[in-house]
Amino acid sequence: MLALRTDEPSRRAPAIWRTMLNIDRGLVNLVGRLTVTGRVPAQLRGRPLLMAANHIGVFDAFVLMAACKRIGINPRFMLAGGILDAPVIGPALRVSGHLRVDRKHAGTAVGQFAEAVEAMKTTREPIIVYPEGRISHDPGLWPERGKTGAARLALAAGVPVIPISQWGAHEAVYWGTETVNGPADLVPLARSGLSAPLRRPRFKVHFGDPVDLSEVEPDRPGAGVRAHAKIMQAITDGLVPLRRDELDRPRFHDPTRPTDTVSPWKPPSAS
């Protein structure tokens, strides 16, 4: 894959979000070295677009933001309600136009899905989602099975899907713990994060070609499952070249990350 050149200038986003993206770019450059490949085609810019990425660590959202900034787009995220309700950062993210999802309340989720579909039809900025729903627990850090929500959203809204494959962000900050119950739970994250600028991990992000969902009929049973499989396979295919020299297990060992699941997308070459 060839190194990416910067595309057209960023479209205007809320001032607070542009500021956050600029700060993020400086943070990512401080922590490690970012390489971006692939592109978002010109014909998909300025129109509704869903971007689906693999989830490898607590720092990878920052890397994705910096990668998008480099190619001249201002992404929004589909975020858990807890993040949007958090003090200080929550209001800033809500003003920036991120989409909300609450997985714990089924009734609420149904309404939010309908709202997300309508939002996807009209947004001029791409929405980034993590189909896995959490950082992968696969020992090799290959994508987990994931959930069909992103695929169903793309089908219902009739929007293109760009797969994003990333590698290296897991080296910046440890996974840590599922829930933070006190200062002690933050120690592993702080230690790994503060040492990252000394280690200078290499962050790799690849924007793949749009996923071909033309053969998936949205109204047929199982459409979401089939579309999800195509999206996850595209993400995995793009991930292979990024980690060609560590296909079996990540070279960087994070002792805090659970390894209790097996990826169904792991390529045979990684076995």
Coordinates of C-alpha atoms in Angstrom, one line a residue:
M1 CA 0.0 0.0 0.0
L2 CA 1.3 3.5 -0.8
A3 CA 1.5 6.2 1.7
L4 CA -1.5 8.5 1.6
R5 CA -1.5 12.1 0.4
T6 CA -3.8 14.6 2.0
D7 CA -7.1 15.0 0.2
E8 CA -9.3 18.0 -0.1
P9 CA -9.6 20.5 2.8
S10 CA -11.8 19.5 5.8
R11 CA -15.4 20.5 5.6
R12 CA -16.5 22.9 8.4
A13 CA -17.4 21.2 11.7
P14 CA -18.5 22.8 14.9
A15 CA -15.7 25.0 16.3
I16 CA -15.4 23.0 19.5
W17 CA -15.0 19.7 17.5
R18 CA -12.4 21.3 15.2
T19 CA -10.5 22.4 18.3
M20 CA -10.6 18.9 19.8
L21 CA -9.4 17.4 16.5
N22 CA -6.5 19.7 16.4
I23 CA -5.5 19.0 20.0
D24 CA -5.9 15.3 19.3
R25 CA -3.6 15.5 16.3
G26 CA -0.9 17.0 18.5
L27 CA -1.4 14.3 21.1
V28 CA -1.1 11.5 18.7
N29 CA 2.0 13.0 17.1
L30 CA 3.5 13.3 20.6
V31 CA 2.7 9.7 21.6
G32 CA 3.7 7.8 18.4
R33 CA 4.2 7.8 14.6
L34 CA 1.1 7.8 12.4
T35 CA 1.0 6.2 8.9
V36 CA -2.2 6.5 6.9
T37 CA -3.0 4.6 3.7
G38 CA -6.0 4.3 1.5
R39 CA -8.6 7.1 1.0
V40 CA -12.2 8.1 1.0
P41 CA -13.3 8.6 -2.6
A42 CA -14.1 12.1 -3.7
Q43 CA -17.6 11.0 -4.7
L44 CA -18.4 9.9 -1.1
R45 CA -17.4 13.2 0.5
G46 CA -20.0 15.6 1.7
R47 CA -22.7 12.9 1.7
P48 CA -23.9 10.3 4.3
L49 CA -21.2 7.7 5.0
L50 CA -20.6 5.0 7.6
M51 CA -17.1 4.1 8.6
A52 CA -16.5 0.8 10.5
A53 CA -13.3 0.2 12.4
N54 CA -11.7 -2.6 14.4
H55 CA -11.3 -1.9 18.1
I56 CA -7.9 -2.7 19.5
G57 CA -7.3 -0.4 22.5
V58 CA -8.4 2.6 24.6
F59 CA -6.2 5.0 22.5
D60 CA -7.4 3.9 19.1
A61 CA -10.2 6.4 18.8
F62 CA -7.6 9.2 19.2
V63 CA -5.6 7.6 16.4
L64 CA -8.7 7.3 14.1
M65 CA -9.5 11.0 14.7
A66 CA -5.9 12.0 13.7
A67 CA -6.0 9.7 10.6
C68 CA -9.3 11.2 9.5
K69 CA -8.0 14.7 10.1
R70 CA -5.0 13.9 7.9
I71 CA -7.1 13.0 4.9
G72 CA -9.3 16.1 5.4
I73 CA -12.5 14.8 7.0
N74 CA -14.1 15.5 10.4
P75 CA -15.7 12.3 11.6
R76 CA -18.4 11.8 14.2
F77 CA -18.6 8.8 16.4
M78 CA -21.5 6.6 17.6
L79 CA -20.9 6.7 21.3
A80 CA -22.3 5.1 24.4
G81 CA -24.7 7.2 26.5
G82 CA -22.3 7.1 29.5
I83 CA -19.7 9.0 27.6
L84 CA -22.1 11.7 26.3
D85 CA -23.4 12.1 29.9
A86 CA -20.0 12.5 31.4
P87 CA -19.1 15.9 33.0
V88 CA -17.2 18.4 30.8
I89 CA -16.4 16.1 27.9
G90 CA -20.0 15.0 27.5
P91 CA -21.5 18.4 26.6
A92 CA -18.7 19.1 24.2
L93 CA -19.3 15.8 22.4
R94 CA -23.0 16.4 22.2
V95 CA -22.5 19.8 20.7
S96 CA -20.1 18.3 18.2
G97 CA -22.9 16.1 16.7
H98 CA -22.0 12.6 17.8
L99 CA -24.7 9.9 17.8
R100 CA -25.9 8.3 21.0
V101 CA -26.5 4.6 21.6
D102 CA -27.7 3.0 24.8
R103 CA -27.4 -0.8 24.6
K104 CA -28.8 -1.6 28.1
H105 CA -32.4 -0.4 27.4
A106 CA -34.0 -2.3 24.5
G107 CA -37.0 0.1 24.2
T108 CA -34.7 3.1 24.1
A109 CA -32.4 1.4 21.6
V110 CA -35.2 0.8 19.1
G111 CA -36.1 4.5 19.1
Q112 CA -32.5 5.5 18.9
F113 CA -31.9 3.2 16.0
A114 CA -34.7 4.9 14.1
E115 CA -33.2 8.3 15.0
A116 CA -29.8 7.2 13.9
V117 CA -31.1 6.0 10.5
E118 CA -32.7 9.5 9.9
A119 CA -29.5 11.2 11.1
M120 CA -27.4 9.0 8.8
K121 CA -29.5 10.0 5.8
T122 CA -28.8 13.7 6.3
T123 CA -25.4 14.0 7.8
R124 CA -22.6 15.5 5.7
E125 CA -19.8 14.1 7.8
P126 CA -18.9 10.4 8.2
I127 CA -20.0 8.5 11.2
I128 CA -17.4 6.1 12.8
V129 CA -18.7 2.9 14.5
Y130 CA -17.0 0.0 16.2
P131 CA -19.0 -3.1 15.0
E132 CA -17.3 -5.2 17.7
G133 CA -18.8 -3.1 20.5
R134 CA -15.7 -3.5 22.7
I135 CA -11.9 -3.9 22.5
S136 CA -11.2 -7.4 21.1
H137 CA -10.6 -10.2 23.6
D138 CA -9.1 -12.4 21.0
P139 CA -5.5 -13.5 22.0
G140 CA -4.2 -12.4 18.6
L141 CA -6.2 -9.1 18.7
W142 CA -8.1 -10.0 15.6
P143 CA -11.6 -8.6 15.3
E144 CA -14.3 -10.2 17.5
R145 CA -17.5 -11.6 16.1
G146 CA -19.2 -8.2 16.7
K147 CA -22.8 -7.1 16.4
T148 CA -24.9 -6.4 13.4
G149 CA -26.1 -2.9 14.4
A150 CA -23.7 -1.0 12.2
A151 CA -24.6 -3.2 9.2
R152 CA -28.3 -2.8 9.8
L153 CA -27.9 0.9 10.1
A154 CA -26.1 1.1 6.8
L155 CA -28.7 -1.0 5.1
A156 CA -31.7 0.9 6.6
A157 CA -30.2 4.3 5.7
G158 CA -28.9 3.2 2.3
V159 CA -25.4 4.6 2.9
P160 CA -22.0 3.4 1.8
V161 CA -19.6 1.7 4.2
I162 CA -15.9 2.4 4.4
P163 CA -13.9 -0.2 6.4
I164 CA -11.1 1.1 8.5
S165 CA -8.3 -1.2 9.6
Q166 CA -5.9 -0.1 12.3
W167 CA -2.9 -1.5 14.2
G168 CA -0.5 -0.1 16.8
A169 CA -2.8 2.0 19.0
H170 CA -2.9 -0.9 21.5
E171 CA 0.7 -0.3 22.3
A172 CA 0.1 3.3 23.6
V173 CA -2.1 2.5 26.6
Y174 CA -3.0 -0.7 28.4
W175 CA -6.6 -2.1 28.3
G176 CA -6.7 -1.7 32.0
T177 CA -10.0 -2.9 33.5
E178 CA -13.7 -3.2 32.4
T179 CA -14.8 -0.8 35.1
V180 CA -12.9 1.8 37.1
N181 CA -13.7 1.5 40.8
G182 CA -10.9 3.6 42.2
P183 CA -7.5 5.3 41.5
A184 CA -5.7 2.0 41.6
D185 CA -7.5 0.9 38.4
L186 CA -6.0 3.8 36.6
V187 CA -2.4 3.1 37.4
P188 CA -1.7 0.6 34.6
L189 CA -3.2 3.0 32.1
A190 CA -1.2 6.0 33.4
R191 CA 2.1 4.1 33.5
S192 CA 1.7 2.7 29.9
G193 CA 0.4 6.0 28.6
L194 CA 3.2 8.1 30.1
S195 CA 5.9 5.8 28.8
A196 CA 4.4 5.7 25.3
P197 CA 6.2 8.9 24.0
L198 CA 9.5 7.2 25.0
R199 CA 8.6 4.0 23.1
R200 CA 7.1 5.9 20.1
P201 CA 4.7 3.1 18.8
R202 CA 3.9 3.1 15.2
F203 CA 0.2 3.7 14.5
K204 CA -1.1 2.4 11.1
V205 CA -4.5 3.2 9.7
H206 CA -5.9 2.0 6.4
F207 CA -9.1 3.3 4.7
G208 CA -10.4 0.5 2.5
D209 CA -12.5 0.5 -0.6
P210 CA -16.3 0.8 0.0
V211 CA -17.9 -2.5 1.0
D212 CA -20.0 -4.0 -1.7
L213 CA -23.4 -4.6 -0.2
S214 CA -25.3 -4.5 -3.5
E215 CA -26.2 -8.2 -3.3
V216 CA -27.6 -7.9 0.2
E217 CA -31.4 -7.2 0.0
P218 CA -32.3 -5.2 3.1
D219 CA -35.8 -6.6 3.5
R220 CA -34.8 -10.3 3.4
P221 CA -34.3 -12.2 6.7
G222 CA -30.6 -12.3 7.8
A223 CA -29.6 -9.3 5.7
G224 CA -27.9 -7.6 8.7
V225 CA -25.9 -10.8 9.4
R226 CA -24.7 -11.0 5.8
A227 CA -23.8 -7.4 5.6
H228 CA -22.0 -7.5 8.9
A229 CA -19.9 -10.5 7.6
K230 CA -18.9 -8.5 4.5
I231 CA -17.9 -5.5 6.6
M232 CA -15.9 -7.5 9.1
Q233 CA -14.2 -9.4 6.4
A234 CA -13.2 -6.2 4.7
I235 CA -11.8 -4.8 8.0
T236 CA -9.8 -8.0 8.5
D237 CA -8.5 -8.1 4.9
G238 CA -7.2 -4.5 5.4
L239 CA -5.7 -5.4 8.7
V240 CA -3.5 -8.3 7.4
P241 CA -0.9 -6.0 5.6
L242 CA -0.7 -3.7 8.6
R243 CA 0.5 -6.5 10.9
R244 CA 2.1 -8.9 8.5
D245 CA 5.1 -9.5 10.7
E246 CA 2.9 -10.3 13.8
L247 CA 0.0 -12.3 12.4
D248 CA -0.3 -14.8 15.3
R249 CA 0.0 -12.6 18.4
P250 CA 0.7 -8.9 18.9
R251 CA 4.4 -8.3 19.6
F252 CA 3.4 -5.9 22.3
H253 CA 2.1 -7.7 25.4
D254 CA -0.6 -6.1 27.4
P255 CA -1.0 -8.2 30.6
T256 CA -4.3 -6.4 31.5
R257 CA -6.3 -7.3 28.3
P258 CA -8.6 -10.3 28.6
T259 CA -8.0 -13.1 26.0
D260 CA -11.1 -15.2 26.5
T261 CA -12.7 -15.2 23.0
V262 CA -11.7 -16.5 19.6
S263 CA -12.1 -14.4 16.4
P264 CA -14.1 -15.9 13.7
W265 CA -12.5 -13.6 11.2
K266 CA -8.9 -14.6 11.9
P267 CA -7.3 -15.5 8.5
P268 CA -5.8 -19.0 8.1
S269 CA -2.4 -17.5 7.5
A270 CA -2.5 -16.3 11.1
S271 CA -3.0 -19.7 12.6

